[in-house]
Coordinates of C-alpha atoms and ligand atoms in Angstrom, one line a residue:
M1 CA 82.0 -88.7 122.8
N2 CA 79.1 -91.1 122.7
S3 CA 81.0 -93.7 124.7
R4 CA 81.1 -91.2 127.7
R5 CA 77.5 -90.2 127.4
N6 CA 76.6 -93.9 127.4
F7 CA 78.8 -94.5 130.3
I8 CA 77.1 -91.7 132.2
K9 CA 73.8 -93.2 131.6
L10 CA 74.9 -96.6 132.6
S11 CA 77.1 -95.8 135.6
A12 CA 75.8 -96.8 138.9
W13 CA 76.4 -95.1 142.2
G14 CA 78.7 -97.6 143.8
T15 CA 79.9 -96.4 147.2
T16 CA 82.7 -99.0 147.4
L17 CA 84.3 -97.6 144.3
L18 CA 83.9 -94.0 145.1
T19 CA 86.4 -93.1 147.8
G20 CA 90.1 -92.8 148.3
L21 CA 91.1 -94.1 151.6
Y22 CA 88.7 -91.9 153.7
P23 CA 85.0 -91.9 153.8
A24 CA 83.1 -88.7 153.2
G25 CA 82.7 -86.5 156.3
K26 CA 85.8 -87.9 158.0
A27 CA 88.8 -85.7 158.2
F28 CA 92.2 -87.1 157.5
A29 CA 93.8 -87.3 161.0
G30 CA 97.2 -88.6 160.3
T31 CA 100.4 -86.6 159.8
L32 CA 101.1 -85.8 156.3
G33 CA 104.3 -87.3 155.0
K34 CA 104.5 -90.1 157.7
G35 CA 104.1 -93.8 157.1
A36 CA 104.5 -95.7 153.8
A37 CA 102.9 -93.6 151.0
N38 CA 101.0 -95.2 148.2
K39 CA 103.4 -94.3 145.3
P40 CA 103.8 -94.0 142.5
I41 CA 100.2 -93.0 141.6
V42 CA 98.5 -91.0 138.9
I43 CA 94.9 -89.7 138.8
S44 CA 93.1 -87.8 136.1
T45 CA 89.7 -86.4 135.2
W46 CA 87.1 -88.1 133.0
N47 CA 87.3 -91.4 131.1
H48 CA 89.9 -90.0 128.7
G49 CA 92.0 -90.2 131.8
M50 CA 92.3 -94.0 131.4
P51 CA 94.6 -94.0 128.3
A52 CA 96.3 -90.9 129.6
N53 CA 97.0 -92.6 132.9
D54 CA 98.5 -95.5 130.9
A55 CA 101.1 -93.2 129.3
A56 CA 101.8 -91.5 132.6
W57 CA 102.2 -94.9 134.3
K58 CA 104.8 -96.0 131.8
V59 CA 106.9 -93.1 133.0
L60 CA 106.2 -93.6 136.7
S61 CA 106.7 -97.4 136.8
G62 CA 110.1 -96.8 135.1
N63 CA 111.1 -94.6 138.0
G64 CA 110.5 -91.4 135.9
S65 CA 109.5 -88.1 137.4
A66 CA 105.9 -87.0 138.2
L67 CA 106.5 -84.0 135.9
D68 CA 107.5 -86.2 132.9
A69 CA 104.6 -88.5 133.7
V70 CA 101.9 -85.8 133.7
E71 CA 103.2 -84.2 130.5
A72 CA 103.3 -87.6 128.7
G73 CA 99.9 -88.5 130.1
V74 CA 97.9 -85.5 129.0
R75 CA 99.5 -85.5 125.6
V76 CA 97.4 -88.6 124.8
P77 CA 94.0 -86.8 124.7
E78 CA 95.6 -83.7 123.2
A79 CA 96.6 -85.7 120.1
D80 CA 93.3 -87.7 120.0
P81 CA 90.8 -86.2 117.6
E82 CA 88.0 -88.2 119.2
V83 CA 88.5 -86.3 122.5
R84 CA 86.5 -83.2 121.5
T85 CA 87.4 -81.1 124.5
V86 CA 91.2 -81.2 124.5
G87 CA 93.9 -80.3 122.0
Y88 CA 93.6 -81.5 118.4
G89 CA 89.9 -82.0 117.4
G90 CA 88.7 -79.9 120.3
F91 CA 85.5 -77.9 119.8
P92 CA 86.1 -74.4 118.4
D93 CA 84.9 -71.1 119.9
R94 CA 81.9 -69.3 118.3
E95 CA 84.1 -68.0 115.5
G96 CA 85.2 -71.5 114.5
K97 CA 88.7 -71.1 116.0
V98 CA 90.2 -73.8 118.3
T99 CA 91.9 -72.0 121.1
L100 CA 93.7 -74.0 123.8
D101 CA 94.7 -73.5 127.4
A102 CA 97.1 -75.5 129.5
C103 CA 99.3 -75.4 132.5
I104 CA 101.8 -77.5 134.4
M105 CA 103.3 -77.4 137.8
D106 CA 106.2 -79.2 139.5
K107 CA 107.4 -80.2 143.0
D108 CA 109.3 -76.9 143.4
S109 CA 106.3 -74.7 142.7
N110 CA 107.7 -74.0 139.2
C111 CA 104.9 -73.5 136.8
G112 CA 104.1 -72.7 133.2
S113 CA 101.0 -71.8 131.3
V114 CA 99.6 -71.0 128.0
A115 CA 96.2 -69.6 127.2
F116 CA 94.2 -68.6 124.0
L117 CA 96.9 -70.6 122.0
Q118 CA 96.0 -71.5 118.5
H119 CA 97.5 -74.0 116.0
I120 CA 99.6 -76.0 118.4
K121 CA 98.6 -79.6 119.1
H122 CA 100.4 -79.9 122.5
P123 CA 99.8 -76.8 124.6
I124 CA 100.9 -78.7 127.7
S125 CA 104.4 -79.1 126.2
V126 CA 104.5 -75.4 125.3
A127 CA 103.4 -74.7 129.0
R128 CA 106.4 -76.8 130.1
K129 CA 108.7 -74.8 127.9
V130 CA 107.3 -71.5 129.4
M131 CA 108.2 -72.9 132.8
E132 CA 111.6 -74.1 131.9
E133 CA 112.8 -71.7 129.2
T134 CA 111.4 -68.3 130.2
P135 CA 111.4 -66.2 133.4
H136 CA 107.5 -66.1 133.2
V137 CA 104.6 -68.3 134.2
M138 CA 102.1 -67.5 131.5
L139 CA 102.1 -66.6 127.8
V140 CA 98.9 -66.0 125.8
G141 CA 97.6 -65.7 122.3
E142 CA 100.0 -64.6 119.6
G143 CA 102.9 -64.3 122.0
A144 CA 102.4 -67.9 123.1
L145 CA 102.2 -69.0 119.5
D146 CA 105.4 -67.1 118.5
F147 CA 107.1 -68.6 121.5
A148 CA 105.9 -72.1 120.6
L149 CA 107.2 -71.7 117.0
S150 CA 110.5 -70.5 118.3
Q151 CA 110.8 -73.6 120.4
G152 CA 110.3 -75.8 117.4
F153 CA 106.6 -76.6 117.7
K154 CA 104.7 -77.0 114.4
K155 CA 101.8 -75.0 113.2
E156 CA 98.9 -77.3 112.5
K157 CA 95.2 -77.2 111.7
L158 CA 93.4 -78.3 114.8
L159 CA 89.8 -77.9 113.6
T160 CA 88.7 -81.5 112.4
P161 CA 85.8 -82.0 110.1
A162 CA 83.8 -83.4 112.9
S163 CA 84.3 -80.3 115.1
E164 CA 83.6 -78.1 112.2
K165 CA 80.3 -79.8 111.5
D166 CA 79.3 -79.5 115.1
W167 CA 80.2 -75.8 115.1
K168 CA 78.1 -75.2 112.0
N169 CA 75.2 -76.9 113.5
W170 CA 75.6 -74.8 116.7
L171 CA 75.6 -71.7 114.5
K172 CA 72.1 -72.4 113.5
E173 CA 70.8 -71.5 117.0
S174 CA 74.0 -69.9 118.4
K175 CA 72.8 -70.4 122.0
Y176 CA 75.5 -70.0 124.6
K177 CA 74.2 -72.3 127.2
P178 CA 76.3 -74.7 129.2
V179 CA 75.0 -78.2 129.3
I180 CA 76.3 -80.1 132.3
N181 CA 78.1 -83.4 131.7
I182 CA 77.5 -83.2 128.0
E183 CA 80.7 -83.2 126.0
N184 CA 81.0 -79.5 125.6
H185 CA 83.8 -79.1 128.2
D186 CA 85.8 -81.9 129.6
T187 CA 89.3 -80.9 130.5
I188 CA 91.9 -83.3 131.4
G189 CA 93.5 -82.6 134.7
M190 CA 96.2 -85.0 135.9
L191 CA 98.0 -85.3 139.2
A192 CA 100.9 -87.7 139.9
M193 CA 103.3 -88.8 142.7
D194 CA 106.4 -90.5 141.6
A195 CA 108.5 -93.2 143.3
N196 CA 110.4 -90.5 145.0
G197 CA 107.3 -89.1 146.6
D198 CA 107.3 -85.9 144.6
L199 CA 104.2 -84.4 143.0
A200 CA 103.4 -82.7 139.8
G201 CA 100.2 -81.8 137.9
A202 CA 99.0 -80.8 134.4
C203 CA 95.8 -79.5 133.0
T204 CA 94.9 -79.0 129.3
T205 CA 91.6 -78.1 127.5
S206 CA 90.0 -76.5 124.5
G207 CA 87.8 -74.9 127.0
A208 CA 84.0 -74.4 126.9
A209 CA 82.7 -75.2 123.4
F210 CA 81.6 -72.4 121.4
K211 CA 82.8 -69.9 123.9
M212 CA 83.4 -66.3 123.1
H213 CA 86.5 -65.6 121.0
G214 CA 89.2 -64.8 123.6
R215 CA 87.5 -66.5 126.5
V216 CA 90.0 -68.2 128.9
G217 CA 88.7 -70.5 131.6
D218 CA 90.3 -71.8 134.8
S219 CA 92.4 -74.6 133.2
P220 CA 95.6 -72.5 132.5
I221 CA 95.3 -70.4 135.6
I222 CA 97.6 -71.7 138.4
G223 CA 95.6 -72.0 141.6
A224 CA 92.2 -72.2 139.7
G225 CA 92.5 -75.2 137.3
L226 CA 95.6 -76.7 138.9
F227 CA 97.7 -76.4 142.1
V228 CA 100.6 -78.4 143.4
D229 CA 102.3 -78.0 146.9
N230 CA 104.8 -80.8 147.3
E231 CA 104.5 -80.6 151.1
V232 CA 100.8 -81.2 151.1
G233 CA 99.2 -82.4 147.9
A234 CA 97.8 -81.4 144.5
A235 CA 94.4 -80.7 143.0
T236 CA 92.9 -80.0 139.6
A237 CA 89.5 -78.9 138.3
T238 CA 87.0 -79.5 135.5
G239 CA 83.7 -78.0 134.7
L240 CA 82.6 -74.4 134.2
G241 CA 85.8 -72.5 134.5
E242 CA 84.1 -69.2 135.6
A243 CA 82.9 -70.8 138.7
V244 CA 86.2 -72.4 139.5
M245 CA 88.1 -69.1 138.9
R246 CA 85.9 -67.3 141.4
M247 CA 86.9 -69.5 144.2
V248 CA 90.5 -70.2 143.0
G249 CA 89.3 -73.8 143.3
S250 CA 92.4 -76.0 143.1
H251 CA 94.4 -73.8 145.5
L252 CA 91.4 -74.0 147.8
V253 CA 91.4 -77.8 147.7
V254 CA 95.1 -78.0 148.5
E255 CA 94.8 -75.5 151.4
L256 CA 91.9 -77.6 152.8
M257 CA 94.2 -80.6 152.7
R258 CA 96.9 -78.6 154.5
Q259 CA 94.3 -78.0 157.2
G260 CA 94.0 -81.7 157.8
N261 CA 91.2 -82.7 155.4
S262 CA 91.4 -85.9 153.3
P263 CA 91.6 -85.3 149.5
Q264 CA 88.0 -86.5 149.4
D265 CA 86.7 -84.1 152.0
A266 CA 88.8 -81.2 150.6
C267 CA 87.2 -81.7 147.2
R268 CA 83.7 -81.8 148.8
L269 CA 84.3 -78.7 150.9
A270 CA 85.5 -76.7 147.8
V271 CA 82.4 -77.8 145.8
E272 CA 80.2 -76.8 148.8
R273 CA 81.9 -73.4 148.8
I274 CA 81.2 -73.0 145.0
I275 CA 77.6 -74.0 145.6
A276 CA 77.2 -71.5 148.4
K277 CA 78.5 -68.6 146.4
Q278 CA 76.7 -69.3 143.1
K279 CA 73.1 -68.1 142.8
D280 CA 72.1 -71.2 140.7
V281 CA 73.9 -74.4 140.1
K282 CA 71.2 -76.2 138.2
D283 CA 73.1 -76.0 134.9
L284 CA 76.6 -75.8 136.4
Q285 CA 79.0 -78.6 136.8
V286 CA 82.3 -78.4 138.6
G287 CA 84.4 -81.3 139.6
F288 CA 87.7 -81.6 141.6
I289 CA 90.2 -84.4 142.1
A290 CA 92.9 -84.3 144.7
L291 CA 96.0 -86.3 145.8
N292 CA 97.9 -86.0 149.0
K293 CA 101.5 -86.9 149.9
Q294 CA 100.4 -90.3 151.3
G295 CA 99.0 -91.1 147.9
E296 CA 95.4 -90.9 149.0
Y297 CA 93.0 -89.4 146.6
G298 CA 89.5 -88.3 146.1
G299 CA 87.1 -86.5 143.9
Y300 CA 83.8 -84.5 144.3
C301 CA 81.4 -82.7 141.9
I302 CA 78.2 -80.8 142.0
H303 CA 76.1 -83.0 139.7
K304 CA 76.3 -86.7 139.2
G305 CA 78.2 -87.7 136.1
F306 CA 81.8 -86.8 136.7
D307 CA 84.3 -89.6 136.8
Y308 CA 88.0 -89.9 137.2
A309 CA 90.7 -92.4 136.5
V310 CA 93.2 -93.8 139.1
R311 CA 96.2 -95.9 138.4
D312 CA 98.6 -97.2 141.1
K313 CA 100.3 -100.5 141.9
A314 CA 96.9 -102.0 142.9
T315 CA 94.4 -100.1 140.9
N316 CA 93.6 -99.2 137.4
K317 CA 90.0 -98.0 137.2
L318 CA 87.5 -95.3 136.5
I319 CA 85.7 -94.0 139.6
D320 CA 82.3 -92.4 139.6
S321 CA 82.8 -89.2 141.6
K322 CA 80.8 -88.4 144.7
Y323 CA 78.4 -85.6 144.1
K324 CA 76.4 -83.1 146.0
L325 CA 73.1 -82.7 144.1
Ligands
LIG1 N1 87.3 -75.9 133.0 C1 87.3 -75.8 131.6 C2 87.0 -74.4 131.1 O1 86.1 -73.8 131.7 C3 86.3 -76.8 130.9 C4 86.0 -78.0 131.6 O2 86.8 -78.6 132.3 O3 85.0 -78.6 131.5 O4 87.6 -74.0 130.2

């Protein structure tokens, strides 16, 4: 996605754009759930969050549920072959296979997830079916594919000529080295609160480009890539999944909000925890976004370059995330 690369180069560090309602370093001191909440609202990771938020907003502004909104929202990049890190057109693994991960979580802590799923364009909708139609939370690989087919999903070729070409180029050197903020891993994580004040979240990805066959990252793991607690708030992650999984990152962000931190501070504290536990974060990007029951939001990442999209009654914009290094 050249546009995103250009955006990263051009984007300025504008403090006024960067926060939710609380400045960094200041803990949220109010009582969660009191006062007039900013709702409905939807936030999502990266610039592909803008068109995704538009789709979610259509649902939210028509009094639809946060759950329907996040599913409709993330289906947009899943179907877009130009988004090379999610769904159809996503980068393949090192064997040239596109394998997808996704999860979804609702206001009642119901959740569904699929991982290592091939041939299905909308893993988020399969994850929702896992949540609603099975007694389980997670299905993977062939079992997830069989389940999807049994639910009427179509088997499709997900490897586009552009992604195949990039994979063949990659094969010449076959280096497995993450490059931060370059378009080899940009999950969409989306969080919404509906007019009722209920929260939901969705997260979907093709994972790290040219990963080992069978590798699954944080994105389909409830608590790591996504977590929703309707009493407190919701969080989702992007970046190198291995680092997020080690800290169960999104759950950590929600628990930090439960302790009274603003979404912005909760994301920062979780990033600081990851930095403290990793030996070297030079080549490591992780970003979190979070939303609380008041409709306040925030984002934080390790390195400059992560952005997230926000849509509410007053706002429709892409925000440069605050960063640590
Ligand atoms: N977290 C995803 C993964 O590790 C990729 C990303 O968000 O950048 O699979």
